[in-house]
Structure formats: C-alpha cells, structure tokens
Coordinates of C-alpha atoms and ligand atoms in Angstrom, one line a residue:
X178 CA 0.0 0.0 0.0
X179 CA 1.2 3.6 -0.6
X180 CA 1.7 5.9 2.4
X181 CA 1.0 9.6 2.0
X182 CA 4.4 11.3 2.2
X183 CA 5.0 14.1 4.6
X184 CA 7.9 15.6 6.5
X185 CA 6.8 13.9 9.7
X186 CA 6.5 10.3 8.4
X187 CA 9.8 10.0 6.5
X188 CA 12.2 7.6 8.1
X189 CA 15.8 8.6 7.3
X190 CA 18.1 5.7 6.4
X191 CA 21.6 6.1 7.9
X192 CA 23.8 3.4 6.4
X193 CA 26.7 2.4 8.6
X194 CA 28.0 -0.6 6.6
X195 CA 31.2 1.2 6.0
X196 CA 31.8 2.1 9.6
X197 CA 30.1 -0.3 12.1
X198 CA 29.9 -3.0 9.4
X199 CA 33.4 -2.7 8.2
X200 CA 34.9 -2.7 11.7
X201 CA 33.7 -6.3 12.4
X202 CA 36.4 -9.0 12.1
X203 CA 36.9 -10.1 8.5
X204 CA 34.8 -7.4 6.8
X205 CA 37.5 -4.9 6.0
X206 CA 37.5 -3.2 2.6
X207 CA 40.1 -1.3 0.7
X208 CA 39.5 2.3 -0.5
X209 CA 38.5 1.4 -4.0
X210 CA 36.0 -1.1 -2.6
X211 CA 34.6 1.5 -0.3
X212 CA 34.2 4.0 -3.1
X213 CA 32.3 1.4 -5.2
X214 CA 30.1 0.5 -2.3
X215 CA 29.4 4.2 -1.5
X216 CA 28.3 4.7 -5.2
X217 CA 25.9 1.8 -4.8
X218 CA 24.5 3.2 -1.6
X219 CA 23.7 6.4 -3.5
X220 CA 21.9 4.3 -6.1
X221 CA 20.0 2.6 -3.4
X222 CA 18.8 5.9 -2.1
X223 CA 20.2 6.1 1.5
X224 CA 20.0 9.5 3.2
X225 CA 23.3 9.3 5.1
X226 CA 26.4 7.3 4.5
X227 CA 28.6 6.8 7.6
X228 CA 31.8 6.5 5.8
X229 CA 34.2 5.7 8.7
X230 CA 35.8 6.7 11.9
X231 CA 38.5 9.1 10.7
X232 CA 40.8 9.1 13.7
X233 CA 40.8 5.3 14.0
X234 CA 43.4 4.7 11.2
X235 CA 45.0 6.5 8.2
X236 CA 42.9 4.2 6.0
X237 CA 39.6 5.3 7.6
X238 CA 40.6 8.9 7.3
X239 CA 41.4 8.5 3.6
X240 CA 38.2 6.6 2.9
X241 CA 36.0 9.3 4.6
X242 CA 37.8 12.0 2.7
X243 CA 37.5 10.3 -0.7
X244 CA 33.9 9.4 -0.2
X245 CA 33.1 13.0 0.9
X246 CA 34.8 14.3 -2.3
X247 CA 33.0 11.8 -4.5
X248 CA 29.3 11.3 -3.6
X249 CA 26.6 13.8 -4.3
X250 CA 23.0 14.2 -3.1
X251 CA 23.6 12.3 0.1
X252 CA 24.9 13.3 3.6
X253 CA 28.3 11.9 4.6
X254 CA 28.9 11.2 8.3
X255 CA 32.2 10.5 10.1
X256 CA 32.4 9.2 13.7
X257 CA 34.3 10.9 16.4
X258 CA 34.6 10.3 20.2
X259 CA 33.5 13.2 22.3
X260 CA 36.8 15.0 22.3
X261 CA 38.1 18.0 20.3
X262 CA 40.9 16.0 18.5
X263 CA 38.6 13.3 17.2
X264 CA 36.2 16.0 16.0
X265 CA 38.9 18.1 14.4
X266 CA 40.2 15.1 12.5
X267 CA 36.7 14.0 11.5
X268 CA 36.0 17.4 10.1
X269 CA 39.3 17.4 8.2
X270 CA 38.1 14.3 6.4
X271 CA 34.4 15.4 6.0
X272 CA 34.9 19.0 5.0
X273 CA 34.8 18.1 1.3
X274 CA 31.3 16.7 1.4
X275 CA 28.3 18.4 0.0
X276 CA 26.4 17.8 3.3
X277 CA 28.8 16.6 6.0
X278 CA 27.7 15.3 9.4
X279 CA 29.8 14.9 12.5
X280 CA 28.7 12.0 14.6
X281 CA 30.1 12.3 18.1
X282 CA 29.4 9.9 21.0
X283 CA 30.1 9.1 24.7
X284 CA 28.6 6.5 26.9
X285 CA 25.7 7.2 29.2
X286 CA 25.6 3.9 31.2
X287 CA 27.0 3.8 34.7
X288 CA 28.7 0.5 33.7
X289 CA 30.8 2.4 31.1
X290 CA 31.1 5.7 33.0
X291 CA 32.4 4.0 36.2
X292 CA 34.5 1.2 34.8
X293 CA 35.7 2.5 31.4
X294 CA 36.0 6.2 31.9
X295 CA 36.3 6.4 35.7
X296 CA 34.3 9.6 35.7
X297 CA 31.1 11.0 37.2
X298 CA 27.8 11.4 35.4
X299 CA 28.2 15.2 35.7
X300 CA 31.7 15.1 34.1
X301 CA 30.4 12.9 31.2
X302 CA 27.5 15.2 30.6
X303 CA 29.8 18.2 30.4
X304 CA 32.1 16.4 27.9
X305 CA 29.1 15.5 25.7
X306 CA 27.9 19.2 25.6
X307 CA 31.4 20.5 24.9
X308 CA 31.9 18.0 22.1
X309 CA 28.6 18.9 20.4
X310 CA 29.3 22.7 20.8
X311 CA 32.8 22.1 19.2
X312 CA 31.3 20.1 16.3
X313 CA 28.6 22.7 15.8
X314 CA 31.3 25.3 15.1
X315 CA 32.1 23.3 11.9
X316 CA 28.7 22.3 10.7
X317 CA 25.0 22.6 11.7
X318 CA 24.6 18.9 10.9
X319 CA 25.7 17.3 14.2
X320 CA 24.6 13.9 15.5
X321 CA 25.2 12.8 19.1
X322 CA 24.9 9.2 20.5
X323 CA 24.8 8.3 24.2
X324 CA 26.4 5.0 23.9
X325 CA 25.0 2.0 25.8
X326 CA 21.8 4.1 26.2
X327 CA 19.6 1.0 26.8
X328 CA 21.5 0.0 29.9
X329 CA 21.5 3.6 31.2
X330 CA 19.3 5.4 33.7
X331 CA 16.5 6.7 31.5
X332 CA 16.3 10.0 33.4
X333 CA 20.0 10.6 32.9
X334 CA 19.7 9.8 29.1
X335 CA 16.8 12.3 28.9
X336 CA 18.9 14.9 30.7
X337 CA 21.8 14.3 28.2
X338 CA 19.5 14.4 25.2
X339 CA 18.0 17.7 26.3
X340 CA 21.5 19.2 26.9
X341 CA 23.0 18.1 23.6
X342 CA 20.1 19.4 21.6
X343 CA 20.5 22.7 23.4
X344 CA 24.2 22.6 22.5
X345 CA 23.4 22.1 18.8
X346 CA 22.8 18.4 18.0
X347 CA 20.2 18.1 15.2
X348 CA 20.1 14.3 15.4
X349 CA 20.2 12.3 18.6
X350 CA 20.8 8.6 18.2
X351 CA 19.8 6.1 20.9
X352 CA 22.1 3.1 20.6
X353 CA 21.4 -0.4 21.9
X354 CA 25.1 -0.9 21.8
X355 CA 25.1 -4.4 23.3
X356 CA 21.9 -5.6 21.8
X357 CA 20.2 -5.9 25.2
X358 CA 16.8 -4.2 24.5
X359 CA 13.6 -6.0 23.7
X360 CA 11.0 -4.4 21.5
X361 CA 8.3 -3.5 24.0
X362 CA 10.8 -2.0 26.4
X363 CA 12.7 -0.1 23.7
X364 CA 9.4 1.3 22.4
X365 CA 8.6 2.5 26.0
X366 CA 12.1 4.1 26.3
X367 CA 11.7 6.1 23.1
X368 CA 8.2 7.1 24.1
X369 CA 9.6 8.2 27.5
X370 CA 12.2 10.4 25.8
X371 CA 9.5 12.0 23.6
X372 CA 7.4 12.7 26.7
X373 CA 10.2 13.9 29.0
X374 CA 12.7 15.9 26.9
X375 CA 11.2 19.4 26.4
X376 CA 13.2 20.3 23.3
X377 CA 13.0 16.9 21.6
X378 CA 11.1 18.4 18.6
X379 CA 14.3 20.3 17.7
X380 CA 16.1 17.1 16.7
X381 CA 15.5 13.9 14.8
X382 CA 15.5 10.9 17.1
X383 CA 17.5 8.0 15.6
X384 CA 18.1 4.4 16.8
X385 CA 21.1 2.1 16.3
X386 CA 20.3 -1.5 17.3
X387 CA 22.7 -4.4 17.6
X388 CA 21.5 -8.0 17.0
X389 CA 23.0 -9.9 20.0
X390 CA 19.5 -11.3 20.8
X391 CA 18.4 -11.4 17.2
X392 CA 16.1 -8.4 17.9
X393 CA 17.8 -5.5 16.0
X394 CA 15.2 -5.1 13.3
X395 CA 12.3 -5.7 15.7
X396 CA 13.7 -3.1 18.1
X397 CA 14.2 -0.5 15.3
X398 CA 10.6 -1.0 14.1
X399 CA 9.3 -0.6 17.7
X400 CA 11.3 2.6 18.0
X401 CA 9.7 3.9 14.7
X402 CA 6.3 3.3 16.2
X403 CA 7.3 5.3 19.2
X404 CA 8.4 8.3 17.0
X405 CA 12.0 7.6 15.9
X406 CA 12.6 8.9 12.4
X407 CA 16.1 7.8 11.6
X408 CA 17.4 4.2 11.7
X409 CA 21.1 3.3 11.6
X410 CA 21.5 0.0 9.7
X411 CA 23.8 -2.0 7.5
X412 CA 23.4 -4.1 4.4
X413 CA 23.0 -7.8 5.2
X414 CA 23.0 -6.8 8.9
X415 CA 26.8 -6.9 9.2
X416 CA 28.4 -5.1 12.1
X417 CA 30.0 -5.6 15.5
X418 CA 29.5 -9.1 17.0
X419 CA 26.0 -10.3 15.8
X420 CA 25.7 -7.2 13.6
X421 CA 23.2 -4.3 13.3
X422 CA 19.7 -3.9 12.0
X423 CA 19.7 -5.2 8.4
X424 CA 18.6 -2.4 6.1
X425 CA 16.8 -4.7 3.7
X426 CA 14.7 -6.1 6.5
X427 CA 13.8 -2.8 8.0
X428 CA 12.9 -1.2 4.6
X429 CA 10.9 -4.2 3.4
X430 CA 9.0 -4.4 6.7
X431 CA 8.0 -0.7 6.4
X432 CA 7.1 -1.1 2.8
X433 CA 5.2 -4.4 3.1
X434 CA 3.4 -3.3 6.3
X435 CA 2.9 0.3 5.3
X436 CA -0.7 0.3 6.5
X437 CA 0.6 -0.5 10.0
X438 CA 3.5 1.9 10.3
X439 CA 2.3 4.8 8.1
X440 CA 5.9 5.9 7.4
X441 CA 8.1 5.7 4.3
X442 CA 11.8 5.6 3.3
X443 CA 13.4 6.9 0.1
X444 CA 15.1 3.6 -0.6
X445 CA 14.8 2.2 -4.1
X446 CA 14.0 -1.3 -3.0
X447 CA 14.8 -2.7 -6.5
X448 CA 18.5 -2.0 -5.7
X449 CA 18.5 -4.1 -2.5
X450 CA 19.6 -7.4 -4.1
X451 CA 22.5 -5.9 -6.1
X452 CA 23.7 -4.0 -3.1
X453 CA 23.6 -7.1 -1.0
X454 CA 25.5 -9.1 -3.7
X455 CA 28.0 -6.3 -4.1
X456 CA 28.8 -6.5 -0.4
X457 CA 29.3 -10.2 -0.5
X458 CA 31.5 -9.9 -3.5
X459 CA 33.7 -7.3 -1.8
X460 CA 33.9 -9.0 1.6
X461 CA 33.8 -12.6 0.4
X462 CA 31.2 -13.3 3.1
X463 CA 27.9 -14.8 1.9
X464 CA 24.6 -14.4 3.7
X465 CA 23.0 -17.6 5.0
X466 CA 20.4 -19.1 2.5
X467 CA 17.5 -18.5 4.9
X468 CA 18.4 -14.8 5.5
X469 CA 15.3 -12.7 5.3
X470 CA 14.9 -10.7 2.0
X471 CA 18.4 -11.4 0.4
X472 CA 19.0 -15.1 1.2
X473 CA 19.0 -17.6 -1.7
X474 CA 15.9 -19.3 -0.3
X475 CA 14.0 -16.1 0.7
X476 CA 11.7 -16.4 -2.3
X477 CA 12.1 -20.2 -3.0
X478 CA 9.1 -22.4 -2.3
X479 CA 10.0 -26.1 -1.6
X480 CA 6.9 -27.7 -0.1
X481 CA 4.4 -29.1 -2.5
X482 CA 1.5 -27.3 -0.9
X483 CA 3.3 -24.0 -1.1
X484 CA 4.4 -24.5 -4.7
X485 CA 0.8 -25.4 -5.7
X486 CA -0.5 -22.2 -4.0
X487 CA 2.1 -20.0 -5.5
X488 CA 1.5 -21.4 -9.0
X489 CA -2.2 -20.6 -8.6
X490 CA -1.6 -17.2 -7.1
X491 CA 1.7 -15.8 -5.8
X492 CA -0.1 -14.0 -3.0
X493 CA -1.0 -17.3 -1.3
X494 CA 2.5 -17.7 0.2
X495 CA 4.4 -14.6 -0.9
X496 CA 4.1 -11.3 1.1
X497 CA 6.5 -9.4 -1.2
X498 CA 7.2 -9.6 -4.9
X499 CA 10.8 -10.8 -5.7
X500 CA 10.9 -8.0 -8.3
X501 CA 10.5 -5.4 -5.6
X502 CA 13.8 -6.3 -4.1
X503 CA 15.5 -6.6 -7.5
X504 CA 15.2 -10.3 -8.2
X505 CA 14.4 -10.9 -11.8
X506 CA 14.3 -14.3 -13.4
X507 CA 15.6 -14.6 -16.9
X508 CA 14.2 -16.8 -19.7
X509 CA 17.1 -15.7 -21.9
X510 CA 20.0 -18.2 -21.9
X511 CA 23.3 -16.6 -22.5
X512 CA 26.3 -18.4 -24.0
X513 CA 29.3 -18.2 -26.3
X514 CA 27.3 -16.8 -29.2
X515 CA 25.4 -14.2 -27.3
X516 CA 25.9 -10.7 -28.5
X517 CA 27.4 -7.9 -26.4
X518 CA 24.1 -6.1 -26.4
X519 CA 22.1 -9.0 -25.0
X520 CA 24.7 -9.5 -22.2
X521 CA 24.7 -5.8 -21.3
X522 CA 20.9 -5.7 -21.3
X523 CA 20.9 -8.7 -18.9
X524 CA 23.5 -7.0 -16.7
X525 CA 21.4 -3.8 -16.6
X526 CA 18.3 -5.8 -15.6
X527 CA 20.2 -7.3 -12.8
X528 CA 21.0 -3.8 -11.6
X529 CA 24.6 -3.5 -12.9
X530 CA 25.5 -0.5 -15.0
X531 CA 29.2 -1.0 -15.8
X532 CA 31.5 1.6 -17.2
X533 CA 33.3 0.9 -20.5
X534 CA 36.5 0.0 -18.7
X535 CA 34.6 -2.4 -16.4
X536 CA 32.8 -3.9 -19.4
X537 CA 36.1 -4.6 -21.1
X538 CA 37.3 -6.6 -18.0
X539 CA 33.9 -8.3 -17.7
X540 CA 33.9 -9.5 -21.3
X541 CA 37.4 -10.9 -21.1
X542 CA 36.2 -13.2 -18.2
X543 CA 32.8 -13.8 -19.9
X544 CA 34.6 -15.1 -23.0
X545 CA 36.9 -17.5 -21.0
X546 CA 33.8 -18.9 -19.1
X547 CA 31.6 -19.2 -22.2
X548 CA 34.3 -21.2 -23.9
X549 CA 34.2 -23.7 -21.1
X550 CA 30.6 -23.6 -20.1
X551 CA 27.5 -24.0 -22.5
X552 CA 25.0 -21.9 -20.6
X553 CA 25.7 -18.8 -18.6
X554 CA 23.2 -18.1 -15.8
X555 CA 22.4 -14.9 -13.9
X556 CA 24.4 -16.3 -10.9
X557 CA 27.4 -16.7 -13.2
X558 CA 27.1 -13.1 -14.5
X559 CA 27.0 -11.9 -10.9
X560 CA 30.2 -13.7 -10.0
X561 CA 31.9 -12.4 -13.1
X562 CA 30.8 -8.8 -12.2
X563 CA 32.3 -9.4 -8.8
X564 CA 35.6 -10.6 -10.3
X565 CA 35.8 -7.9 -13.0
X566 CA 34.7 -4.9 -11.1
X567 CA 35.0 -5.3 -7.4
X568 CA 37.9 -7.7 -6.8
X569 CA 40.6 -6.0 -4.9
X570 CA 43.7 -5.2 -6.9
X571 CA 46.1 -6.4 -4.3
X572 CA 49.8 -7.1 -4.0
X573 CA 49.7 -10.6 -5.5
X574 CA 48.2 -11.8 -8.7
X575 CA 48.0 -15.4 -9.7
X576 CA 49.1 -15.7 -13.3
X577 CA 49.2 -19.5 -13.7
X578 CA 48.3 -22.7 -11.9
X579 CA 49.2 -26.2 -13.1
X580 CA 48.0 -29.2 -11.1
X581 CA 49.0 -32.8 -11.5
X582 CA 47.2 -35.4 -9.4
X583 CA 45.8 -38.9 -9.7
X584 CA 44.5 -41.8 -7.6
X585 CA 48.0 -43.2 -7.1
X586 CA 50.3 -40.3 -7.8
X587 CA 51.1 -37.7 -5.1
X588 CA 49.4 -34.3 -5.9
X589 CA 51.7 -31.6 -7.0
X590 CA 50.8 -28.0 -7.9
X591 CA 52.8 -25.3 -9.7
X592 CA 51.8 -21.7 -9.0
X593 CA 53.1 -18.5 -10.6
X594 CA 52.5 -15.2 -8.8
X595 CA 53.1 -11.7 -9.9
X596 CA 54.2 -9.3 -7.1
X597 CA 53.0 -5.8 -7.7
X598 CA 55.2 -4.4 -4.9
X599 CA 58.2 -5.9 -6.5
X600 CA 58.0 -4.3 -10.0
X601 CA 55.5 -7.0 -11.1
X602 CA 58.2 -9.7 -11.0
X603 CA 56.7 -13.2 -11.5
X604 CA 57.8 -16.1 -9.3
X605 CA 56.8 -19.7 -9.5
X606 CA 57.2 -22.7 -7.2
X607 CA 56.0 -26.2 -6.9
X608 CA 54.7 -28.0 -3.8
X609 CA 53.1 -31.3 -2.7
X610 CA 50.1 -31.6 -0.5
X611 CA 47.0 -33.6 0.4
X612 CA 45.3 -32.8 -2.9
X613 CA 45.6 -30.2 -5.6
X614 CA 44.4 -27.3 -3.5
X615 CA 46.5 -28.1 -0.5
X616 CA 49.6 -28.4 -2.8
X617 CA 48.7 -25.1 -4.4
X618 CA 48.4 -23.3 -1.1
X619 CA 51.7 -24.8 0.0
X620 CA 53.3 -23.4 -3.2
X621 CA 51.7 -19.9 -2.5
X622 CA 53.1 -20.0 1.0
X623 CA 56.6 -20.8 -0.4
X624 CA 56.4 -17.9 -2.9
X625 CA 55.0 -15.3 -0.5
X626 CA 56.8 -16.5 2.7
X627 CA 53.6 -15.8 4.6
X628 CA 52.9 -17.1 8.1
X629 CA 49.1 -16.9 7.5
X630 CA 47.0 -19.9 8.3
X631 CA 43.7 -21.1 6.9
X632 CA 41.1 -21.3 9.6
X633 CA 38.1 -22.5 7.5
X634 CA 37.5 -23.4 3.9
X635 CA 34.0 -23.4 2.3
X636 CA 33.1 -24.4 -1.2
X637 CA 29.9 -23.8 -3.1
X638 CA 28.9 -24.5 -6.7
X639 CA 27.3 -21.4 -8.1
X640 CA 25.1 -23.2 -10.6
X641 CA 24.2 -26.8 -11.2
X642 CA 26.1 -29.3 -13.3
X643 CA 29.7 -30.6 -13.4
X644 CA 30.7 -27.5 -15.3
X645 CA 29.5 -25.2 -12.6
X646 CA 31.5 -22.2 -11.4
X647 CA 32.9 -23.0 -7.9
X648 CA 33.3 -20.4 -5.2
X649 CA 35.6 -20.9 -2.4
X650 CA 35.6 -18.7 0.7
X651 CA 38.5 -19.1 3.2
X652 CA 39.0 -17.5 6.6
X653 CA 42.7 -16.7 7.1
X654 CA 44.5 -15.6 10.2
X655 CA 47.9 -14.1 10.8
X656 CA 49.7 -13.0 13.9
X657 CA 51.4 -9.6 13.3
X658 CA 53.2 -7.9 16.1
X659 CA 51.2 -9.6 18.8
X660 CA 47.8 -8.9 17.1
X661 CA 45.8 -11.5 15.4
X662 CA 44.5 -10.3 12.0
X663 CA 41.6 -12.1 10.4
X664 CA 40.3 -11.8 6.9
X665 CA 38.1 -13.6 4.4
X666 CA 39.3 -14.5 1.0
X667 CA 37.2 -15.4 -2.0
X668 CA 38.0 -17.1 -5.3
X669 CA 35.9 -18.3 -8.2
X670 CA 36.9 -20.6 -11.0
X671 CA 35.4 -23.5 -12.9
X672 CA 38.2 -25.7 -11.3
X673 CA 37.8 -26.3 -7.6
X674 CA 41.5 -26.3 -6.9
X675 CA 42.2 -23.1 -8.7
X676 CA 39.2 -21.4 -6.9
X677 CA 40.8 -22.5 -3.6
X678 CA 44.2 -21.1 -4.5
X679 CA 42.7 -17.8 -5.7
X680 CA 40.7 -17.5 -2.5
X681 CA 43.9 -17.9 -0.4
X682 CA 45.8 -15.3 -2.5
X683 CA 42.8 -12.9 -2.2
X684 CA 43.0 -13.3 1.6
X685 CA 46.8 -12.6 1.5
X686 CA 46.0 -9.4 -0.4
X687 CA 43.5 -8.3 2.2
X688 CA 46.0 -9.1 5.0
X689 CA 48.6 -7.0 3.2
X690 CA 46.1 -4.1 2.9
X691 CA 45.1 -4.4 6.6
X692 CA 48.7 -4.2 7.7
X693 CA 49.3 -1.1 5.7
X694 CA 46.1 0.6 6.5
X695 CA 46.6 0.3 10.2
X696 CA 50.3 0.7 10.0
X697 CA 50.6 -2.3 12.2
X698 CA 53.4 -1.7 14.6
X699 CA 52.5 1.9 15.1
X700 CA 49.9 3.0 17.6
X701 CA 46.3 3.0 16.3
X702 CA 44.6 6.0 17.8
X703 CA 41.2 4.6 18.4
X704 CA 39.2 1.5 17.8
X705 CA 35.7 1.0 19.1
Ligands
KIV180 O1 26.9 0.5 18.9 C1 27.1 1.7 19.2 O2 26.8 2.3 20.3 C2 27.8 2.5 18.2 C3 27.9 4.0 18.4 C4 29.1 4.6 18.1 C5 26.7 4.7 17.8 O3 28.2 2.0 17.2
ZN181 ZN1 27.2 0.0 16.9

C-alpha cells in the first residue's frame, strides 16, 4: 500500500555498513571497494552514509575524505569520540562533502562511566555538551549518541538528550550498543524520551540497534512506532558481533506493512539485491540461505502445498514480490554466441551498469567462461561482475596454476604469482600436498613466505552441473606484532583447486592491505 508522504513520516536511512559493518572482524574493505560501495549506496537511495571513523586509522581517514569528495546528493557522516581532537580530525576528512555530518558519542551507562571512563555522570554530561558545541562550530549537521543508552538510567539519558540538543545536536541517536533491549521496552524508552525531553522536537531521534539477541530489526521497528525517524543500519545486517539492524529487513518491513507503520523511506528497493550481492563480492562473506529478503531461499518455495499455492496465485505464500527487491528471473539463456548487447541488457536488468572499462574486463572473463561452459546463468554473471569490477587489486596476482594429481600419484601443484610491490616480478614454485588445493596453497606459502594460516575453507557450486563455477571462501588468520589479523578470501573458478588457490591469495592481499592501513606496529589512535 502507498503511504502519503509528509515531513513527519519520512524515516531517514543512515547506512553504517562502511563504519560499524566494516569494523567487524573479516569485513575490512580497501579504499576502491569502499568507493564502489558508496556509489551503490547512493543508487540505493540512502540518506546518510557513515563512511568511517577518521581518527581510528589513516585508511579510515582517507576513505571518509575520498567518499566525501565523491558522492553527491547524500549526507556523509564521520564518527568521532567526544573530544576535540577526534572531532577536528573527523572534520578534516568530512569538509569536502556536499552535506557533511559529524557524529560524536560518549557512553551514558553507569557501567561504562564508572569502569571504562572512571568519571562521574556530571563530568560525562559536560564532555558531551562541549563536544557537540565544538562540532557545531564546523557544521550545523551534528549527531550525538549516548552509547549503551539502553543499559543507562532513563532519566540521565533524557537529561543528556536535552543538553546536547540545546548545545546544537540536530540528530540524537539512541544506541542499543550491546543488543540488550527487547521491542516492548525499547518502544517505551523512546516514548519516555518524547514525553520527557522538552526540546525533543528540535532534533530527529534515531536508533542504532545491535543484534545480539536477534532483535535488532524488531527493536528498530518498535522505535519507529514510538516516533523515531532515523534508523542506523547495515546491508546484510553486518556489524560488531552479531551485527546491526539489516537495512533490507527494515525497509521491506516498512514497505510491506505500510498500513501499520504509516511511514516511508526513500530507498529504491529494487536495488536491494544488487547492493547485498556487491557487499558479499567485496567482503567474500555470503549471507545464509535463509536470510530474510536477500538469502538464496528467501523467495524459494519447496513444499508441494506452497508450490501449488504460488503457481495458482503468488499471494498465497508470498508477502513481497521478488521483483520489488531486484530479483528478476531470466528466460534468456546466454552463452558463447550471445551478442554484447544481450549480455549488457541482462546485466542492466540485474542492476549492474558497468563503465566501458569495467565492461572490457567483464567481457574478457565472460569469454573465458563461455568457452568452457555452455549456458551462462544470472548467478554466473554476478560472479563475473564481482571478479571484474570489485575484486581488490592487491599485491599478489596469480598468473598460472598447473595441477598434477591422480589416484595413485602424489598431488603436486605449480603456482606462478606476480608481485605488484616488486616491479611485477613473476615467481613460480611447486609443492606437494593432500590434494591439488593443499599443494597449491603450499606453493603460494613458499612464494610469498607468509605465516598466515587457513582457519576455515568453504566451497559452493554457483550453478548446477559438473561444469558449474565454484566459489571458495576461506578464513585466514595471521599473527602480526602480537595482534591476530583475520580476513576472508574469496575465489571463483570452474576448477575447484584453482578457486581454492585464488581465495587464499585474495585473503593474503587483504591481510597486506590491513597491515598497511593500520600501520601495524604503530599505535592506532582509536578502535571502538
Ligand atoms: O553501537 C554503538 O553504540 C555505536 C555508536 C558509536 C553509535 O556504534
Ligand atoms: Zn554500533
């Protein structure tokens, strides 16, 4: 149903995939990946992109700056603790944005105030007010968050909210930092703030919910019913620990149950699926098949009774149309003889509009695959887009793999790798192992002299048949200067062993980026 739009019933979507999402272990992205992702968020129609936490690392600073310079028609936020230095650095990165927002925060719960800060409530309140006043000197777009609000004294939070609005905050965000709230109680809390804080109408009330109890989306919806008009969320629900409110869930709940909520968002829901896929391509982390809205089974009907009903009328068991989230089914089979136009048209209908340069790279891969595989499905196209457009250009590039194995001969793999940090010099080595992949990974280890270890190895066939593309995702860990770094690597190939080797090298590239970005060995200023 359509909701009549007004200023009062718009819910602002604040996307924090690049900040809260990216800070979760294994989800780090390099700058090019962040820029691609920010472009996609603009297409999706988010109102605010939280691009990073500028003081936390040189990489975060650079990403916030570059995103600020690049994206138009959207607000760009940068996170800063409630101190002048964080705020100054955040502003240095954000100042290039069309509409910059400083997001500053300090905890309001006694648990944090006493044990983490060793301060009094009065001192923390004064710090919050000073920080907001300082940020407001740079921009009128200031957001404040009392961290761990849901485990705080409600009256103290109300006092803080009133004081920061008076100091210049135009958005006040109520975080459920540890995912402790339950919907009825969170609803009551937000209502309490609306009834208690005298100047609350001068700011937009936002919520930021974590999913530790699996309630992040439910809590955000309960807060909207109580009057909140901004939700902080992430694509696929990624984020610290169990993650944040999943944007796709929130947006589709508001859309599907418009009659109940009577609010709207400016999200173009048809871009949801491609945004979700882009994130999985970039991070190498897939969503579980039963994930609401974007999981592979979210619109699949298995039981006979359900299939029968859906064939007669989709409304029997489908509350949303797959097309509304950007899932389109093709009747067109692509292959070796398909013309460029047909392939580009199919890519467009899947939500991918590639530049000429990206198309060049895409078609090179398409040709290689089409020579090996008769029919190319949508899932194959999506993987190729991931490889051609979003795959990180890291230090190492695999230029050749040769595997020799058999039932009675010991597996042996030769790998050749180009090192971009060493004038593109190519080095090859051969190793044995328990199978072609293991031998290949041993060869990569010899060439790169890495101490990284594979923690987990997952393989999926993208499409059916023995000529299916295989996707391998590995979790790789490395101990660097006493810190354990963890990344995911992802590799796709028609050959299982090659996909495994590519995934390991992808992980090594991410580790390399992580080490540089945080200047491991130097002090990192802040990490939440
Ligand atoms: O979870 C949290 O409290 C946060 C704040 C910085 C908003 O991420
Ligand atoms: Zn958070």
